[in-house]
Amino acid sequence: MERKILLLAGSAGGFSVILNILKSLERPIRIPVIVIVHRNPKYASSIEDTLSKALVQKIKTADDKEAIENGTIYFAPAGYHLLVEPDYSFSLDISEPVQYSRPSIDVTFESVAEIYKENCTAILFSGANQDGAQGLLMIKRYGGKTFVQDPATAEVPIMPEAAIQIDAQERILTIQEIKDYIKQLT
């Protein structure tokens, strides 16, 4: 059985766009989704609980050693790098921040690329640093599908622009094109 996965990642300005996209899904998604957003562990966040009440999707924070299940949207926990293991489970890591971030988008993207290869789709959204660009390039090199939010529509275009500069994306998409693409996966 082919295992597929969708990755949604961003930082400043990206979180609200990702939430908007998740809220636009009318029916449960069939594959697992991992959302990586830069969050400060010093501040409590109940975004997963809030979303669970508002959406038809199953939403939770990824736990260490947890098996990845289809139809679940996992959020990378604040203060940890989120890795995927060869047995399709999560691993949490507290090594040094990458691009000043933990969770780092690059760390998760690179980990998923090695496991899911061509069965991975990743979308990089608005953000204020270059985290995610190298990881997106690795997914592309493994044959996965890679997209970036059109920088013209990004609140902070640095993150998608960094990916475009190294040709890490397959396509540049508007928010509506991203919604349409994700709906095809449901």
PDB file of C-alpha atoms in Angstrom:
ATOM      1  CA  MET A   1       0.000   0.000   0.000  1.00  0.00           C
ATOM      2  CA  GLU A   2       1.298   3.411  -0.992  1.00  0.00           C
ATOM      3  CA  ARG A   3       1.499   5.848   1.901  1.00  0.00           C
ATOM      4  CA  LYS A   4       0.976   9.500   1.040  1.00  0.00           C
ATOM      5  CA  ILE A   5       1.320  12.623   3.155  1.00  0.00           C
ATOM      6  CA  LEU A   6       0.642  16.362   2.906  1.00  0.00           C
ATOM      7  CA  LEU A   7       2.812  18.964   4.661  1.00  0.00           C
ATOM      8  CA  LEU A   8       1.649  22.534   5.294  1.00  0.00           C
ATOM      9  CA  ALA A   9       4.195  24.933   6.769  1.00  0.00           C
ATOM     10  CA  GLY A  10       4.677  28.595   7.463  1.00  0.00           C
ATOM     11  CA  SER A  11       5.553  31.241   9.968  1.00  0.00           C
ATOM     12  CA  ALA A  12       4.616  34.911  10.222  1.00  0.00           C
ATOM     13  CA  GLY A  13       1.428  35.387   8.214  1.00  0.00           C
ATOM     14  CA  GLY A  14       1.281  31.725   7.231  1.00  0.00           C
ATOM     15  CA  PHE A  15      -0.657  30.384  10.175  1.00  0.00           C
ATOM     16  CA  SER A  16      -3.873  32.282   9.389  1.00  0.00           C
ATOM     17  CA  VAL A  17      -3.719  31.160   5.745  1.00  0.00           C
ATOM     18  CA  ILE A  18      -3.231  27.515   6.765  1.00  0.00           C
ATOM     19  CA  LEU A  19      -6.197  27.773   9.161  1.00  0.00           C
ATOM     20  CA  ASN A  20      -8.321  29.312   6.410  1.00  0.00           C
ATOM     21  CA  ILE A  21      -7.423  26.430   4.089  1.00  0.00           C
ATOM     22  CA  LEU A  22      -8.172  23.786   6.719  1.00  0.00           C
ATOM     23  CA  LYS A  23     -11.524  25.412   7.467  1.00  0.00           C
ATOM     24  CA  SER A  24     -12.411  25.310   3.756  1.00  0.00           C
ATOM     25  CA  LEU A  25     -12.282  21.485   3.673  1.00  0.00           C
ATOM     26  CA  GLU A  26     -15.865  20.235   3.656  1.00  0.00           C
ATOM     27  CA  ARG A  27     -15.100  16.569   4.202  1.00  0.00           C
ATOM     28  CA  PRO A  28     -12.367  14.620   5.952  1.00  0.00           C
ATOM     29  CA  ILE A  29      -9.046  14.343   4.180  1.00  0.00           C
ATOM     30  CA  ARG A  30      -7.980  10.769   3.348  1.00  0.00           C
ATOM     31  CA  ILE A  31      -4.252  11.129   3.984  1.00  0.00           C
ATOM     32  CA  PRO A  32      -2.282  12.366   6.996  1.00  0.00           C
ATOM     33  CA  VAL A  33      -1.437  16.062   7.112  1.00  0.00           C
ATOM     34  CA  ILE A  34       1.391  17.588   9.116  1.00  0.00           C
ATOM     35  CA  VAL A  35       1.253  21.298   9.927  1.00  0.00           C
ATOM     36  CA  ILE A  36       4.515  22.932  10.978  1.00  0.00           C
ATOM     37  CA  VAL A  37       4.267  26.510  12.194  1.00  0.00           C
ATOM     38  CA  HIS A  38       6.728  28.446  14.282  1.00  0.00           C
ATOM     39  CA  ARG A  39       5.256  28.620  17.794  1.00  0.00           C
ATOM     40  CA  ASN A  40       6.843  29.807  20.986  1.00  0.00           C
ATOM     41  CA  PRO A  41       6.641  27.113  23.707  1.00  0.00           C
ATOM     42  CA  LYS A  42       6.523  29.845  26.381  1.00  0.00           C
ATOM     43  CA  TYR A  43       2.939  30.643  25.420  1.00  0.00           C
ATOM     44  CA  ALA A  44       0.083  28.192  25.800  1.00  0.00           C
ATOM     45  CA  SER A  45      -1.794  27.462  22.600  1.00  0.00           C
ATOM     46  CA  SER A  46      -5.112  25.726  22.287  1.00  0.00           C
ATOM     47  CA  ILE A  47      -5.285  25.902  18.507  1.00  0.00           C
ATOM     48  CA  GLU A  48      -5.682  22.134  18.120  1.00  0.00           C
ATOM     49  CA  ASP A  49      -8.602  22.051  20.579  1.00  0.00           C
ATOM     50  CA  THR A  50     -10.237  25.064  18.954  1.00  0.00           C
ATOM     51  CA  LEU A  51      -9.887  23.580  15.474  1.00  0.00           C
ATOM     52  CA  SER A  52     -11.153  20.165  16.585  1.00  0.00           C
ATOM     53  CA  LYS A  53     -14.436  21.808  17.558  1.00  0.00           C
ATOM     54  CA  ALA A  54     -14.705  23.810  14.325  1.00  0.00           C
ATOM     55  CA  LEU A  55     -13.705  21.255  11.690  1.00  0.00           C
ATOM     56  CA  VAL A  56     -14.741  17.831  10.430  1.00  0.00           C
ATOM     57  CA  GLN A  57     -11.093  16.794  10.439  1.00  0.00           C
ATOM     58  CA  LYS A  58      -9.398  14.865  13.239  1.00  0.00           C
ATOM     59  CA  ILE A  59      -6.819  17.305  14.634  1.00  0.00           C
ATOM     60  CA  LYS A  60      -4.154  16.746  17.276  1.00  0.00           C
ATOM     61  CA  THR A  61      -0.641  17.572  18.366  1.00  0.00           C
ATOM     62  CA  ALA A  62       1.838  14.921  17.205  1.00  0.00           C
ATOM     63  CA  ASP A  63       3.151  12.743  20.047  1.00  0.00           C
ATOM     64  CA  ASP A  64       6.500  10.984  20.336  1.00  0.00           C
ATOM     65  CA  LYS A  65       6.389   7.385  19.006  1.00  0.00           C
ATOM     66  CA  GLU A  66       2.820   7.876  17.708  1.00  0.00           C
ATOM     67  CA  ALA A  67       1.913   5.980  14.517  1.00  0.00           C
ATOM     68  CA  ILE A  68       0.870   8.276  11.670  1.00  0.00           C
ATOM     69  CA  GLU A  69      -2.756   7.661  10.698  1.00  0.00           C
ATOM     70  CA  ASN A  70      -4.642   8.582   7.538  1.00  0.00           C
ATOM     71  CA  GLY A  71      -7.299  11.232   7.943  1.00  0.00           C
ATOM     72  CA  THR A  72      -5.557  13.041  10.810  1.00  0.00           C
ATOM     73  CA  ILE A  73      -4.106  16.549  10.805  1.00  0.00           C
ATOM     74  CA  TYR A  74      -1.075  16.669  13.096  1.00  0.00           C
ATOM     75  CA  PHE A  75       0.481  19.850  14.430  1.00  0.00           C
ATOM     76  CA  ALA A  76       4.178  19.919  15.271  1.00  0.00           C
ATOM     77  CA  PRO A  77       4.398  20.678  19.006  1.00  0.00           C
ATOM     78  CA  ALA A  78       5.990  23.934  20.115  1.00  0.00           C
ATOM     79  CA  GLY A  79       9.550  23.503  21.358  1.00  0.00           C
ATOM     80  CA  TYR A  80      10.288  20.255  19.478  1.00  0.00           C
ATOM     81  CA  HIS A  81      11.536  19.297  16.035  1.00  0.00           C
ATOM     82  CA  LEU A  82       9.083  16.815  14.514  1.00  0.00           C
ATOM     83  CA  LEU A  83      10.660  13.859  12.697  1.00  0.00           C
ATOM     84  CA  VAL A  84       9.144  10.888  10.882  1.00  0.00           C
ATOM     85  CA  GLU A  85      10.693   7.463  11.446  1.00  0.00           C
ATOM     86  CA  PRO A  86      10.990   4.611   8.877  1.00  0.00           C
ATOM     87  CA  ASP A  87       8.120   2.783  10.616  1.00  0.00           C
ATOM     88  CA  TYR A  88       5.829   5.777   9.868  1.00  0.00           C
ATOM     89  CA  SER A  89       5.745   7.060  13.431  1.00  0.00           C
ATOM     90  CA  PHE A  90       6.698  10.421  14.900  1.00  0.00           C
ATOM     91  CA  SER A  91       9.796  11.251  16.871  1.00  0.00           C
ATOM     92  CA  LEU A  92      10.227  14.458  18.852  1.00  0.00           C
ATOM     93  CA  ASP A  93      13.656  16.053  19.098  1.00  0.00           C
ATOM     94  CA  ILE A  94      14.954  18.901  21.244  1.00  0.00           C
ATOM     95  CA  SER A  95      18.242  19.528  19.449  1.00  0.00           C
ATOM     96  CA  GLU A  96      19.263  23.098  18.689  1.00  0.00           C
ATOM     97  CA  PRO A  97      16.859  25.380  16.814  1.00  0.00           C
ATOM     98  CA  VAL A  98      17.334  25.557  13.038  1.00  0.00           C
ATOM     99  CA  GLN A  99      16.840  28.981  11.415  1.00  0.00           C
ATOM    100  CA  TYR A 100      16.054  30.169  14.974  1.00  0.00           C
ATOM    101  CA  SER A 101      13.079  27.798  15.100  1.00  0.00           C
ATOM    102  CA  ARG A 102      12.017  24.661  16.919  1.00  0.00           C
ATOM    103  CA  PRO A 103       9.987  23.170  15.375  1.00  0.00           C
ATOM    104  CA  SER A 104      11.971  23.753  12.216  1.00  0.00           C
ATOM    105  CA  ILE A 105      10.191  23.334   8.902  1.00  0.00           C
ATOM    106  CA  ASP A 106      13.441  22.202   7.245  1.00  0.00           C
ATOM    107  CA  VAL A 107      13.956  19.434   9.820  1.00  0.00           C
ATOM    108  CA  THR A 108      10.458  18.010   9.337  1.00  0.00           C
ATOM    109  CA  PHE A 109      10.497  18.375   5.546  1.00  0.00           C
ATOM    110  CA  GLU A 110      13.878  16.615   5.253  1.00  0.00           C
ATOM    111  CA  SER A 111      12.780  13.807   7.573  1.00  0.00           C
ATOM    112  CA  VAL A 112       9.522  13.238   5.665  1.00  0.00           C
ATOM    113  CA  ALA A 113      11.288  13.430   2.268  1.00  0.00           C
ATOM    114  CA  GLU A 114      13.522  10.488   3.164  1.00  0.00           C
ATOM    115  CA  ILE A 115      10.577   8.305   4.237  1.00  0.00           C
ATOM    116  CA  TYR A 116       7.743   9.257   1.854  1.00  0.00           C
ATOM    117  CA  LYS A 117       9.860  10.212  -1.191  1.00  0.00           C
ATOM    118  CA  GLU A 118       7.579  10.780  -4.250  1.00  0.00           C
ATOM    119  CA  ASN A 119       4.465  10.279  -2.103  1.00  0.00           C
ATOM    120  CA  CYS A 120       4.980  13.563  -0.265  1.00  0.00           C
ATOM    121  CA  THR A 121       3.352  16.879  -1.118  1.00  0.00           C
ATOM    122  CA  ALA A 122       4.567  20.015   0.665  1.00  0.00           C
ATOM    123  CA  ILE A 123       3.290  23.585   0.573  1.00  0.00           C
ATOM    124  CA  LEU A 124       5.309  26.464   2.023  1.00  0.00           C
ATOM    125  CA  PHE A 125       3.442  29.593   3.086  1.00  0.00           C
ATOM    126  CA  SER A 126       4.209  33.099   4.325  1.00  0.00           C
ATOM    127  CA  GLY A 127       7.050  33.520   6.810  1.00  0.00           C
ATOM    128  CA  ALA A 128       9.770  35.856   8.029  1.00  0.00           C
ATOM    129  CA  ASN A 129      12.842  33.662   7.574  1.00  0.00           C
ATOM    130  CA  GLN A 130      14.237  31.074   5.146  1.00  0.00           C
ATOM    131  CA  ASP A 131      13.172  27.997   7.132  1.00  0.00           C
ATOM    132  CA  GLY A 132      11.541  25.488   4.808  1.00  0.00           C
ATOM    133  CA  ALA A 133      13.356  26.333   1.583  1.00  0.00           C
ATOM    134  CA  GLN A 134      16.082  23.668   1.911  1.00  0.00           C
ATOM    135  CA  GLY A 135      13.603  21.075   3.144  1.00  0.00           C
ATOM    136  CA  LEU A 136      11.285  21.810   0.220  1.00  0.00           C
ATOM    137  CA  LEU A 137      14.222  21.365  -2.151  1.00  0.00           C
ATOM    138  CA  MET A 138      14.976  17.970  -0.591  1.00  0.00           C
ATOM    139  CA  ILE A 139      11.346  16.865  -1.068  1.00  0.00           C
ATOM    140  CA  LYS A 140      11.593  17.929  -4.721  1.00  0.00           C
ATOM    141  CA  ARG A 141      14.845  15.966  -5.146  1.00  0.00           C
ATOM    142  CA  TYR A 142      13.131  12.845  -3.755  1.00  0.00           C
ATOM    143  CA  GLY A 143      10.357  13.245  -6.332  1.00  0.00           C
ATOM    144  CA  GLY A 144       7.690  14.779  -4.093  1.00  0.00           C
ATOM    145  CA  LYS A 145       5.384  17.607  -5.121  1.00  0.00           C
ATOM    146  CA  THR A 146       6.441  21.043  -3.912  1.00  0.00           C
ATOM    147  CA  PHE A 147       4.470  24.272  -3.947  1.00  0.00           C
ATOM    148  CA  VAL A 148       4.825  27.741  -2.479  1.00  0.00           C
ATOM    149  CA  GLN A 149       2.285  30.421  -1.736  1.00  0.00           C
ATOM    150  CA  ASP A 150       2.527  33.214  -4.286  1.00  0.00           C
ATOM    151  CA  PRO A 151       4.784  35.761  -2.525  1.00  0.00           C
ATOM    152  CA  ALA A 152       2.549  38.565  -3.850  1.00  0.00           C
ATOM    153  CA  THR A 153      -0.246  37.186  -1.617  1.00  0.00           C
ATOM    154  CA  ALA A 154       1.963  36.438   1.408  1.00  0.00           C
ATOM    155  CA  GLU A 155       1.798  38.710   4.439  1.00  0.00           C
ATOM    156  CA  VAL A 156       5.571  38.168   4.836  1.00  0.00           C
ATOM    157  CA  PRO A 157       7.042  36.904   1.527  1.00  0.00           C
ATOM    158  CA  ILE A 158      10.570  35.994   2.735  1.00  0.00           C
ATOM    159  CA  MET A 159       9.846  32.261   3.212  1.00  0.00           C
ATOM    160  CA  PRO A 160       8.263  31.521  -0.198  1.00  0.00           C
ATOM    161  CA  GLU A 161      10.789  33.812  -1.923  1.00  0.00           C
ATOM    162  CA  ALA A 162      13.690  31.874  -0.347  1.00  0.00           C
ATOM    163  CA  ALA A 163      12.289  28.642  -1.805  1.00  0.00           C
ATOM    164  CA  ILE A 164      11.791  30.241  -5.230  1.00  0.00           C
ATOM    165  CA  GLN A 165      15.386  31.565  -5.220  1.00  0.00           C
ATOM    166  CA  ILE A 166      16.744  28.005  -5.004  1.00  0.00           C
ATOM    167  CA  ASP A 167      14.077  26.570  -7.343  1.00  0.00           C
ATOM    168  CA  ALA A 168      12.643  24.334  -4.616  1.00  0.00           C
ATOM    169  CA  GLN A 169       9.067  24.658  -5.838  1.00  0.00           C
ATOM    170  CA  GLU A 170       7.312  22.834  -8.625  1.00  0.00           C
ATOM    171  CA  ARG A 171       4.714  25.600  -8.862  1.00  0.00           C
ATOM    172  CA  ILE A 172       3.764  28.917  -7.290  1.00  0.00           C
ATOM    173  CA  LEU A 173       0.087  28.890  -6.292  1.00  0.00           C
ATOM    174  CA  THR A 174      -2.527  31.392  -5.178  1.00  0.00           C
ATOM    175  CA  ILE A 175      -4.501  30.617  -2.024  1.00  0.00           C
ATOM    176  CA  GLN A 176      -7.497  29.516  -4.126  1.00  0.00           C
ATOM    177  CA  GLU A 177      -5.285  27.197  -6.217  1.00  0.00           C
ATOM    178  CA  ILE A 178      -3.910  25.695  -2.993  1.00  0.00           C
ATOM    179  CA  LYS A 179      -7.453  25.138  -1.683  1.00  0.00           C
ATOM    180  CA  ASP A 180      -8.493  23.506  -4.957  1.00  0.00           C
ATOM    181  CA  TYR A 181      -5.417  21.264  -4.946  1.00  0.00           C
ATOM    182  CA  ILE A 182      -5.967  20.099  -1.365  1.00  0.00           C
ATOM    183  CA  LYS A 183      -9.664  19.457  -2.016  1.00  0.00           C
ATOM    184  CA  GLN A 184      -8.601  17.026  -4.767  1.00  0.00           C
ATOM    185  CA  LEU A 185      -6.834  15.012  -2.062  1.00  0.00           C
ATOM    186  CA  THR A 186     -10.054  14.589  -0.031  1.00  0.00           C
TER     187      THR A 186
END
